mmCIF file with all atom_site columns, C-alpha atoms and ligand atoms in Angstrom:
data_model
loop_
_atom_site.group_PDB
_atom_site.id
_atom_site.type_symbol
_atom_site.label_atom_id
_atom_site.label_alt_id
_atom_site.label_comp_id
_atom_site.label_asym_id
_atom_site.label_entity_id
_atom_site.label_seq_id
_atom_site.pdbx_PDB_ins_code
_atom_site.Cartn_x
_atom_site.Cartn_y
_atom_site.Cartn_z
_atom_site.occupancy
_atom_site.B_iso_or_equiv
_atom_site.pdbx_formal_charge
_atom_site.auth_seq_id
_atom_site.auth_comp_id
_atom_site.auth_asym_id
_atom_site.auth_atom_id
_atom_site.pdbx_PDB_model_num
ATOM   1   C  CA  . UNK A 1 1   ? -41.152 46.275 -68.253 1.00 0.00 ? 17  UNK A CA  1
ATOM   2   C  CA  . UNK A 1 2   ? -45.010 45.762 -68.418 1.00 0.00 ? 18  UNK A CA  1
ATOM   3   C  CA  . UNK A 1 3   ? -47.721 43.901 -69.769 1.00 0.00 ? 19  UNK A CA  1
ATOM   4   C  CA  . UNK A 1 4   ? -50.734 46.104 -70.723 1.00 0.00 ? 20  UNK A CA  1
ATOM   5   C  CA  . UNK A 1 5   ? -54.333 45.233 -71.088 1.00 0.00 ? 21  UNK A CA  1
ATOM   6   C  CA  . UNK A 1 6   ? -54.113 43.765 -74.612 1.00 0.00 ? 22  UNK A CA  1
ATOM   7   C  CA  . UNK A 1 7   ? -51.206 41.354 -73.872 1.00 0.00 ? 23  UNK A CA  1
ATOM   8   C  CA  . UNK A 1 8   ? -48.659 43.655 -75.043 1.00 0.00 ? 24  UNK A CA  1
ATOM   9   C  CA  . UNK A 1 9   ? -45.160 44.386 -74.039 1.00 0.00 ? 25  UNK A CA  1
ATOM   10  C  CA  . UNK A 1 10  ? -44.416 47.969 -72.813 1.00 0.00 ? 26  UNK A CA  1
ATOM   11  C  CA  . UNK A 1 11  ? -40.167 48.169 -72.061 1.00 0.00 ? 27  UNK A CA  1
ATOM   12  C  CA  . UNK A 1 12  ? -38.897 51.355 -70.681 1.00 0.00 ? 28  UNK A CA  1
ATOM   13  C  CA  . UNK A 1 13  ? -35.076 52.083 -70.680 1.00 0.00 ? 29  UNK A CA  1
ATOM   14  C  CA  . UNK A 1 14  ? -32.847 54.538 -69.354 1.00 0.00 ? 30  UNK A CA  1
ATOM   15  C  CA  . UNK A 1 15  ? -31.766 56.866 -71.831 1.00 0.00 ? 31  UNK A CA  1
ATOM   16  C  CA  . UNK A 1 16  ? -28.155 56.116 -73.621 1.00 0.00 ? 32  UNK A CA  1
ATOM   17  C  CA  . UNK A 1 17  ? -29.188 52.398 -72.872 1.00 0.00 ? 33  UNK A CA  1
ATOM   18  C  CA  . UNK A 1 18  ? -28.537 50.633 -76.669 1.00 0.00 ? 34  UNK A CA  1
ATOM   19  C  CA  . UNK A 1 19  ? -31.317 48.903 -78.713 1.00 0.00 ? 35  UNK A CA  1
ATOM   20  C  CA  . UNK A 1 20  ? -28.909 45.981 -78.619 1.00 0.00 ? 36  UNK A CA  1
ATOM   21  C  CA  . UNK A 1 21  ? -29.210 45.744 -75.185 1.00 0.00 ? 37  UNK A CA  1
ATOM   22  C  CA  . UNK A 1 22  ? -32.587 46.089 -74.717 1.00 0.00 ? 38  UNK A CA  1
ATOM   23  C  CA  . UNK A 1 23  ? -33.221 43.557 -77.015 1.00 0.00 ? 39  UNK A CA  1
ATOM   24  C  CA  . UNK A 1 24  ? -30.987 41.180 -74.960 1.00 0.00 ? 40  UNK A CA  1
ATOM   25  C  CA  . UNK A 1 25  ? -33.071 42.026 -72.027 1.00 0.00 ? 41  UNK A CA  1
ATOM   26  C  CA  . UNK A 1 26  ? -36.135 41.222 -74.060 1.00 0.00 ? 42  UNK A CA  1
ATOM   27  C  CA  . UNK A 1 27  ? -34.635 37.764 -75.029 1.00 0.00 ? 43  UNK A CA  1
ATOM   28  C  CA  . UNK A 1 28  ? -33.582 36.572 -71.337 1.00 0.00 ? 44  UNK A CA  1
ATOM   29  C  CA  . UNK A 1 29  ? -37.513 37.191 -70.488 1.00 0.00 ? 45  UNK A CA  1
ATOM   30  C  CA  . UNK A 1 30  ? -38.505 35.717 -73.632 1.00 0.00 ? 46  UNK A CA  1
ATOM   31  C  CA  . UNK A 1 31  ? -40.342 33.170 -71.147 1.00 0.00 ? 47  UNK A CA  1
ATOM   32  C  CA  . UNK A 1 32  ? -41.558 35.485 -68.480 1.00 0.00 ? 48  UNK A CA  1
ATOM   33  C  CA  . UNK A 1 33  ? -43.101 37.786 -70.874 1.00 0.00 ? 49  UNK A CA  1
ATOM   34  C  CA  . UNK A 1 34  ? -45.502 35.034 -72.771 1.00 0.00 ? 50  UNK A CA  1
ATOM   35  C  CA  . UNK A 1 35  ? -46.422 34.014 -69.929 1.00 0.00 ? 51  UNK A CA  1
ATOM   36  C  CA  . UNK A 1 36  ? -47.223 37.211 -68.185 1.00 0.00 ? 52  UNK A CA  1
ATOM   37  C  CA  . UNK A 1 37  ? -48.993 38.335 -71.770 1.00 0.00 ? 53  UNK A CA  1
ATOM   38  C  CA  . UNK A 1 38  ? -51.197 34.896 -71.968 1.00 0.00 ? 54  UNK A CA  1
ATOM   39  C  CA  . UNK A 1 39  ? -52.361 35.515 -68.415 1.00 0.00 ? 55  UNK A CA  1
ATOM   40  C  CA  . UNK A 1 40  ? -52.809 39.092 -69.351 1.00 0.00 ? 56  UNK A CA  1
ATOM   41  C  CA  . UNK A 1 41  ? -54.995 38.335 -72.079 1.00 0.00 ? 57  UNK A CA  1
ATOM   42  C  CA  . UNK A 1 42  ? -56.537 35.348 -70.360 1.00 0.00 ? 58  UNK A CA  1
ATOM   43  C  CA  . UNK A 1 43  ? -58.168 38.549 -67.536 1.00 0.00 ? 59  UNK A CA  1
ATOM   44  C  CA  . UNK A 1 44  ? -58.832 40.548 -70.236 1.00 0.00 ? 60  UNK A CA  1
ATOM   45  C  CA  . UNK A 1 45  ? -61.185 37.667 -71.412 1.00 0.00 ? 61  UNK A CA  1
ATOM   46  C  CA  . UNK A 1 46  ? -62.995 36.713 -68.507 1.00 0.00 ? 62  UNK A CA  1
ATOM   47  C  CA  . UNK A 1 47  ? -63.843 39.940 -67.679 1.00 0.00 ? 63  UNK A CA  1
ATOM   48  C  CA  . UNK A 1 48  ? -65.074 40.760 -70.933 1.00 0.00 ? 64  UNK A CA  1
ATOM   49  C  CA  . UNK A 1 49  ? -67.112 37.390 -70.444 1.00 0.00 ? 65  UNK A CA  1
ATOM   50  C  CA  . UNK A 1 50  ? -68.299 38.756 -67.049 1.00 0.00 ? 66  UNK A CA  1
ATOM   51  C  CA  . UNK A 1 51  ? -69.652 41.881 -68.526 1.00 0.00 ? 67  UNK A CA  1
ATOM   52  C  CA  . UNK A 1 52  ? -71.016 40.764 -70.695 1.00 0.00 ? 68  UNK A CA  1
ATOM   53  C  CA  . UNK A 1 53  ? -73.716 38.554 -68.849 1.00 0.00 ? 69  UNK A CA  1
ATOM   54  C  CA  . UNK A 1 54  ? -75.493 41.661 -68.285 1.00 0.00 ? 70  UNK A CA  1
ATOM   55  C  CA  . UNK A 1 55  ? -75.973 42.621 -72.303 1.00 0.00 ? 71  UNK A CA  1
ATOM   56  C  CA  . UNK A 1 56  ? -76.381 46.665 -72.216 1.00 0.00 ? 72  UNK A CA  1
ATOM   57  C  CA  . UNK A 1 57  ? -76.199 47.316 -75.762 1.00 0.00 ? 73  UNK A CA  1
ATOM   58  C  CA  . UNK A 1 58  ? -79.501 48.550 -76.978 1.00 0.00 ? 74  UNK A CA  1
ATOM   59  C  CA  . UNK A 1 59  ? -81.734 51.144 -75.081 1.00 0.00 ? 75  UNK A CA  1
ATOM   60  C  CA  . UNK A 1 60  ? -84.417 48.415 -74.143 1.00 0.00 ? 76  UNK A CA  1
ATOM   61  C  CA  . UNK A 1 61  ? -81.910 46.831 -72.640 1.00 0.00 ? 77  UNK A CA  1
ATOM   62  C  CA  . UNK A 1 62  ? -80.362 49.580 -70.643 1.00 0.00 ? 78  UNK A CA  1
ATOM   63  C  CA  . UNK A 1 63  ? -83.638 51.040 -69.359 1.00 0.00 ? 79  UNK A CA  1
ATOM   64  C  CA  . UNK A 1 64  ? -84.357 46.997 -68.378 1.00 0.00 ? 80  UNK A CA  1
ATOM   65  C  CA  . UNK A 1 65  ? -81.025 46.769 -66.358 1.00 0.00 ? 81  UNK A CA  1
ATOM   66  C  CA  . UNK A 1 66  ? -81.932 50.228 -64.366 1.00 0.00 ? 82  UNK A CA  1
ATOM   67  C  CA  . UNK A 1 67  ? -85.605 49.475 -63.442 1.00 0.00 ? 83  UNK A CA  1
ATOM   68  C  CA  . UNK A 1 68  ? -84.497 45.538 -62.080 1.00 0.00 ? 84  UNK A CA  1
ATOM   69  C  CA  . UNK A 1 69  ? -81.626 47.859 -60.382 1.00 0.00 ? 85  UNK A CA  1
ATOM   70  C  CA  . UNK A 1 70  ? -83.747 50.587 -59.117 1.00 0.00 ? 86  UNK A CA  1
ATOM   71  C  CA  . UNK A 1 71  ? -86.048 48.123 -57.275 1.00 0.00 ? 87  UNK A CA  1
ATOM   72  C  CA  . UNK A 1 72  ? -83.496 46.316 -55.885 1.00 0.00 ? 88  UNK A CA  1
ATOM   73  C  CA  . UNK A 1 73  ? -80.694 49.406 -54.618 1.00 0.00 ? 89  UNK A CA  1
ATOM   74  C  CA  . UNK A 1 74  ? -83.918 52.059 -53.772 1.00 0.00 ? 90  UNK A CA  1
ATOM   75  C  CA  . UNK A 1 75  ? -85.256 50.141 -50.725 1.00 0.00 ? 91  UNK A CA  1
ATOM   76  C  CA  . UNK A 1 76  ? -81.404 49.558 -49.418 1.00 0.00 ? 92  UNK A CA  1
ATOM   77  C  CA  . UNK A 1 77  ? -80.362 53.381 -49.733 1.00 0.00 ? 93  UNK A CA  1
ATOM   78  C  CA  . UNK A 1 78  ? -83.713 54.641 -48.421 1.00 0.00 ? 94  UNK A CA  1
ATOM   79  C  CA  . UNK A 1 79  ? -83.834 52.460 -45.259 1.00 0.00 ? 95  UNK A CA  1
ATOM   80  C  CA  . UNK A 1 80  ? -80.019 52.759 -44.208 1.00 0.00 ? 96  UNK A CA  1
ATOM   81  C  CA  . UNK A 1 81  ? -79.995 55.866 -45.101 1.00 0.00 ? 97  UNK A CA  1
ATOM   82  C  CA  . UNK A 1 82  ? -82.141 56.724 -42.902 1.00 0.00 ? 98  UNK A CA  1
ATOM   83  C  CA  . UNK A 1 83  ? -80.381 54.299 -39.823 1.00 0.00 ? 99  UNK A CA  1
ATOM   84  C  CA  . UNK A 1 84  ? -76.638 56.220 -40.685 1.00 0.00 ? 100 UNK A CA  1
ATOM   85  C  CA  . UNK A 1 85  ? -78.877 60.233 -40.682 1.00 0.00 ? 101 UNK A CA  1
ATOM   86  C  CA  . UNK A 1 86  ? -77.445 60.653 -44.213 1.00 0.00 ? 102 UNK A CA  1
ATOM   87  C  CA  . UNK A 1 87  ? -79.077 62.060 -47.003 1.00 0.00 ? 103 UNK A CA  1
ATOM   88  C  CA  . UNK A 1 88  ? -77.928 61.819 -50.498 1.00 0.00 ? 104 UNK A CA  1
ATOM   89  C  CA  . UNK A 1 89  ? -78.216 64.633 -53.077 1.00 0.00 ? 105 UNK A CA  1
ATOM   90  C  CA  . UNK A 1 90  ? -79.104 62.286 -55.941 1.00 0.00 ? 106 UNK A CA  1
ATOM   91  C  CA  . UNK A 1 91  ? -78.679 58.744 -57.035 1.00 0.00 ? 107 UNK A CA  1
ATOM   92  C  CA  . UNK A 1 92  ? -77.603 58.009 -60.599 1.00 0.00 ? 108 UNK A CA  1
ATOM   93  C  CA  . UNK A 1 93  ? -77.240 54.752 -62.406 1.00 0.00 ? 109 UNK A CA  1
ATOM   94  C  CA  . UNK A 1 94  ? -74.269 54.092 -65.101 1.00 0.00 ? 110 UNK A CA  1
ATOM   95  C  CA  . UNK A 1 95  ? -72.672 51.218 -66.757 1.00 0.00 ? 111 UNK A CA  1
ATOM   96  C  CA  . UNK A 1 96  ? -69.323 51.167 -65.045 1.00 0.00 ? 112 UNK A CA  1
ATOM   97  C  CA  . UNK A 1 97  ? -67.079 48.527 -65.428 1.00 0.00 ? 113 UNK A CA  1
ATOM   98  C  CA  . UNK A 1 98  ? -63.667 50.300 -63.647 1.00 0.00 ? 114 UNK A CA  1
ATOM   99  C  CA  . UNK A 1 99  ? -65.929 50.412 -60.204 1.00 0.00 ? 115 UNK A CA  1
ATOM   100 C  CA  . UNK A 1 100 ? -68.842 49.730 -58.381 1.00 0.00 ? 116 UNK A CA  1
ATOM   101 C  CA  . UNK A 1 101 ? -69.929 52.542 -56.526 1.00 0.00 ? 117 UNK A CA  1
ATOM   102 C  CA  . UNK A 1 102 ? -69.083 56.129 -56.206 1.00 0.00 ? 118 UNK A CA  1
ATOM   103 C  CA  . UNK A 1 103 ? -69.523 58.936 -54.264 1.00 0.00 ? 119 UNK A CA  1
ATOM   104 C  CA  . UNK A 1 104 ? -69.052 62.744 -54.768 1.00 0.00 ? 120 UNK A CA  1
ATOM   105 C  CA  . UNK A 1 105 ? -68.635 64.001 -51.540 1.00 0.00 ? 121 UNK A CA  1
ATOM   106 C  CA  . UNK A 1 106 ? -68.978 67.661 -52.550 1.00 0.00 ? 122 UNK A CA  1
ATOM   107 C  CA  . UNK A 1 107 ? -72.397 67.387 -54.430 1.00 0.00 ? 123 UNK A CA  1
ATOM   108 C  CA  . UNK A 1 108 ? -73.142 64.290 -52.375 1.00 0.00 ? 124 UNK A CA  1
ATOM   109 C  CA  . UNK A 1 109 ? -73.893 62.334 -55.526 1.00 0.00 ? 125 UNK A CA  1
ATOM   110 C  CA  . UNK A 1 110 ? -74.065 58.843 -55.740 1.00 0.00 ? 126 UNK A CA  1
ATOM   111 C  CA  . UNK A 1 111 ? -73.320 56.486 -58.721 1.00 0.00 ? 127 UNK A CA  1
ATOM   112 C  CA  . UNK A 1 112 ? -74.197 52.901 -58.713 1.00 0.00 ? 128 UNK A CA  1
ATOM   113 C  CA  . UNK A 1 113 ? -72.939 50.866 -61.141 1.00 0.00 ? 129 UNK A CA  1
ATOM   114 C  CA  . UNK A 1 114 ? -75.825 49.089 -63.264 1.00 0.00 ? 130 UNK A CA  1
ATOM   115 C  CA  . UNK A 1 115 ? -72.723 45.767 -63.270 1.00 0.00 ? 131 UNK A CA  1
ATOM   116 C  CA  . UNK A 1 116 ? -73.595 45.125 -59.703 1.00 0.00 ? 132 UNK A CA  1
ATOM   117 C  CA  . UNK A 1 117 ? -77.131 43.560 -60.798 1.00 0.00 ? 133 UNK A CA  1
ATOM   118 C  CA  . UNK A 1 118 ? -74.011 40.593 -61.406 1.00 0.00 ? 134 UNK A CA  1
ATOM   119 C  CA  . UNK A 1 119 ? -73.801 40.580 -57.440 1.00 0.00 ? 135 UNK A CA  1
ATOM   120 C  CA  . UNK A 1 120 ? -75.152 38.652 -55.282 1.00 0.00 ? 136 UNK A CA  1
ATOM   121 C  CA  . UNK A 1 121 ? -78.074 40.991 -52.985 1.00 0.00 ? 137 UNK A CA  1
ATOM   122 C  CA  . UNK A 1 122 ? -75.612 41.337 -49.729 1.00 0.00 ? 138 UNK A CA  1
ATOM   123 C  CA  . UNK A 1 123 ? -72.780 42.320 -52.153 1.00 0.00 ? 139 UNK A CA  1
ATOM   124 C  CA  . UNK A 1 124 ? -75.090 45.312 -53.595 1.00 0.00 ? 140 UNK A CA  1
ATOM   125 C  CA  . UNK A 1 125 ? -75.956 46.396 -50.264 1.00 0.00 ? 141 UNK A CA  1
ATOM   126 C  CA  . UNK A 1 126 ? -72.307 46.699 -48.627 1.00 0.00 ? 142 UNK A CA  1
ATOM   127 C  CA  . UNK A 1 127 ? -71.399 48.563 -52.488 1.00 0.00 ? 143 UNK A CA  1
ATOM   128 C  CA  . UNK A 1 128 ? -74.329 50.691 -51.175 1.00 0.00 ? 144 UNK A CA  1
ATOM   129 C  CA  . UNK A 1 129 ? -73.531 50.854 -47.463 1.00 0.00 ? 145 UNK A CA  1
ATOM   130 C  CA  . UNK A 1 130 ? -70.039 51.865 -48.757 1.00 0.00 ? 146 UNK A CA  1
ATOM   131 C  CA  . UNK A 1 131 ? -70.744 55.024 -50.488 1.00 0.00 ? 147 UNK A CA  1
ATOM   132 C  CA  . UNK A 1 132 ? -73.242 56.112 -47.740 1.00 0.00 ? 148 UNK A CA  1
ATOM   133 C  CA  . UNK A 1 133 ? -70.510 55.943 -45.497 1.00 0.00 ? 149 UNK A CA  1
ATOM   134 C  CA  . UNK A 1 134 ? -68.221 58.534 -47.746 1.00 0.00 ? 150 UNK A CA  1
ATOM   135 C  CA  . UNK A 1 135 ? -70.954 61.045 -46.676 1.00 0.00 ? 151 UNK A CA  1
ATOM   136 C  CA  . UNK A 1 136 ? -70.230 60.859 -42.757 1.00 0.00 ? 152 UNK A CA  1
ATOM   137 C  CA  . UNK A 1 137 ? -66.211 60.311 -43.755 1.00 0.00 ? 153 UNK A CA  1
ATOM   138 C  CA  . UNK A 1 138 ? -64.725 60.873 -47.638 1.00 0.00 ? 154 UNK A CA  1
ATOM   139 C  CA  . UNK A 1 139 ? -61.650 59.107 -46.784 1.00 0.00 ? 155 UNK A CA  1
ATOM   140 C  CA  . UNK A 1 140 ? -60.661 55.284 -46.369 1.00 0.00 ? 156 UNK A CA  1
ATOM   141 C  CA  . UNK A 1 141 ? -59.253 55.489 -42.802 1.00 0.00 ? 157 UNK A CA  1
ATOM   142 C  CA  . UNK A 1 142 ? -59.944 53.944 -39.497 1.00 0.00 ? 158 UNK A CA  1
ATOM   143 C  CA  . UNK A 1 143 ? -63.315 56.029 -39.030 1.00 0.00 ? 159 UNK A CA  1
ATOM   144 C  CA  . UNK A 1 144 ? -64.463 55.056 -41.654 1.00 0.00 ? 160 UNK A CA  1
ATOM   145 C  CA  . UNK A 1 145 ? -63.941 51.367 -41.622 1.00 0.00 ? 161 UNK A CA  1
ATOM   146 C  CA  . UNK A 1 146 ? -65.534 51.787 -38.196 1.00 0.00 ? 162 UNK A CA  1
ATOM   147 C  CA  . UNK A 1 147 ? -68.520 53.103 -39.392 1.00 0.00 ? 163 UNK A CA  1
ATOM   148 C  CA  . UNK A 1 148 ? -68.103 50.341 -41.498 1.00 0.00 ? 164 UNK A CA  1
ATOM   149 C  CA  . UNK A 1 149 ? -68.089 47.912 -38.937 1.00 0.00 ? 165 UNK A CA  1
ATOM   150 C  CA  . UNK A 1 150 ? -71.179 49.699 -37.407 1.00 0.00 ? 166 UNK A CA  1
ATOM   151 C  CA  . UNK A 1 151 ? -73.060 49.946 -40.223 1.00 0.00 ? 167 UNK A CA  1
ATOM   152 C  CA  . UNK A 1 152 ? -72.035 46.973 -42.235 1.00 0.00 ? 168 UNK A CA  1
ATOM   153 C  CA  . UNK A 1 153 ? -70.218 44.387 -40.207 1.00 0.00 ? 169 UNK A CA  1
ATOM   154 C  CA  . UNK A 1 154 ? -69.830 41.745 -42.894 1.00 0.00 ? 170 UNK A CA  1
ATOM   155 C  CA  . UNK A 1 155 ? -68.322 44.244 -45.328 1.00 0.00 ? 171 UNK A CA  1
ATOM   156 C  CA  . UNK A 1 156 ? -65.102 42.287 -44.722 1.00 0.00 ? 172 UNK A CA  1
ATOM   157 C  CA  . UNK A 1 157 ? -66.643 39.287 -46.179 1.00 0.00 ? 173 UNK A CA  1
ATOM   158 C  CA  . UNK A 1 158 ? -68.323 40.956 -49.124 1.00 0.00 ? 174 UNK A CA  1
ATOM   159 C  CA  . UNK A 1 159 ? -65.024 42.623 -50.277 1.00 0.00 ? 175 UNK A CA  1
ATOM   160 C  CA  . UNK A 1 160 ? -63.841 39.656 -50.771 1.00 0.00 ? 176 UNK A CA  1
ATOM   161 C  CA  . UNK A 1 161 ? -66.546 37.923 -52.305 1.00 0.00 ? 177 UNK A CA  1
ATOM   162 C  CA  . UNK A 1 162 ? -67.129 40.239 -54.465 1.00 0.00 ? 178 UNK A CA  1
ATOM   163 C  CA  . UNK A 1 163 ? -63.268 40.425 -55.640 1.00 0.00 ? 179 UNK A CA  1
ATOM   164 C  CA  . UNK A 1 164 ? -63.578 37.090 -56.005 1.00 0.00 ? 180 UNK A CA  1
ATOM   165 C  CA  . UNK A 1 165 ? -66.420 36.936 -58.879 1.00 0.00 ? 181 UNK A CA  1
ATOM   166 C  CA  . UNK A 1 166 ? -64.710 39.889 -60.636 1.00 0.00 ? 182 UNK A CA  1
ATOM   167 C  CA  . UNK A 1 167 ? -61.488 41.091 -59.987 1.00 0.00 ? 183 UNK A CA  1
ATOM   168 C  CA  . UNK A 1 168 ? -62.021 44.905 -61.014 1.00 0.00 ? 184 UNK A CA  1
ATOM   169 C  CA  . UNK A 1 169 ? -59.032 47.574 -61.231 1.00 0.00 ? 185 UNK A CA  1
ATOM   170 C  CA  . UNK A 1 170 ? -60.333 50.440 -58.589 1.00 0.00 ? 186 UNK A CA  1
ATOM   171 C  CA  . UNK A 1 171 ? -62.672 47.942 -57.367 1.00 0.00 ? 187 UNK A CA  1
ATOM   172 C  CA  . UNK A 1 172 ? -65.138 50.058 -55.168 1.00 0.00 ? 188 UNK A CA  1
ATOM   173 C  CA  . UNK A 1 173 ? -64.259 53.672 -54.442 1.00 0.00 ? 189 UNK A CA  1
HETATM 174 ZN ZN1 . LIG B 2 .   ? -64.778 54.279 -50.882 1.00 0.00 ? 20  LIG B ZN1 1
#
């Protein structure tokens, strides 16, 4: 059994199982399952509310949210960068909300979500610092938490800040 995003109840059974006692089942977690669906709905909410403090609806706004962006993340990618001996293919900018950063390790492509103009600056930078580091190591293993630790050494910290103001599935990738 499973809450899903909208508060709703998802039950699977084995097969042969009878409605009658699935709907037992349903009844002895009458309790658990408001509960779990309030608080559900509750996350849903606040990170709907989070969003939403960056509005992105209309083109103006967009193209406003990308330029603040761009002079904030430009000066952080160019300069380490340049300290790690990386060089990215291209940078792009996109309204993400599932994560904050990503990196395509074949086309070394970067994505940047425009949401992390909702960080705080050191946040941005270990987001940024993070998908440098997928170019000298595409996994998440010791090397590259120790490049990490090189490169970054608060990234620790800014994790879990940053998973504190929103709690995001995937989180950073
Ligand atoms: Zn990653």
């Amino acid at each position: 059994m499973r809450i899903v995003k909208n508060g709703d109840v998802h039950v699977s059974a084995p097969v042969g199982l009878s409605r009658k006692k699935v709907g037992e089942f349903i009844e002895e977690h009458r309790d658990w399952i408001l509960q779990a669906s309030k608080r559900m709905v509750a996350r849903q909410e606040q990170r709907t509310k989070f969003f939403n403090q960056l509005p992105m609806e209309t083109r103006i706004q967009r193209e406003e949210a990308i330029r603040r962006l761009k002079v904030l993340v430009e000066p952080m990618i160019e300069q380490h960068a340049k300290e790690m001996g990386v060089c990215p293919n291209a940078i792009s900018y996109k309204p993400t909300i599932s994560r904050w950063g990503q990196c395509n390790i074949k086309n070394r492509n970067i994505n940047i979500s425009i949401y992390v103009l909702l960080l705080p600056e050191w946040c941005v930078e270990h987001v940024v610092v993070h998908e440098l580091c997928h170019l000298l190591e595409p996994s998440h293993n010791s090397r590259f938490y120790t490049l990490m630790d090189k490169y970054f050494p608060r990234w620790r910290e800014a994790r879990k800040e940053t998973r504190r103001i929103c709690r995001l599935k995937d989180g950073i990738k």
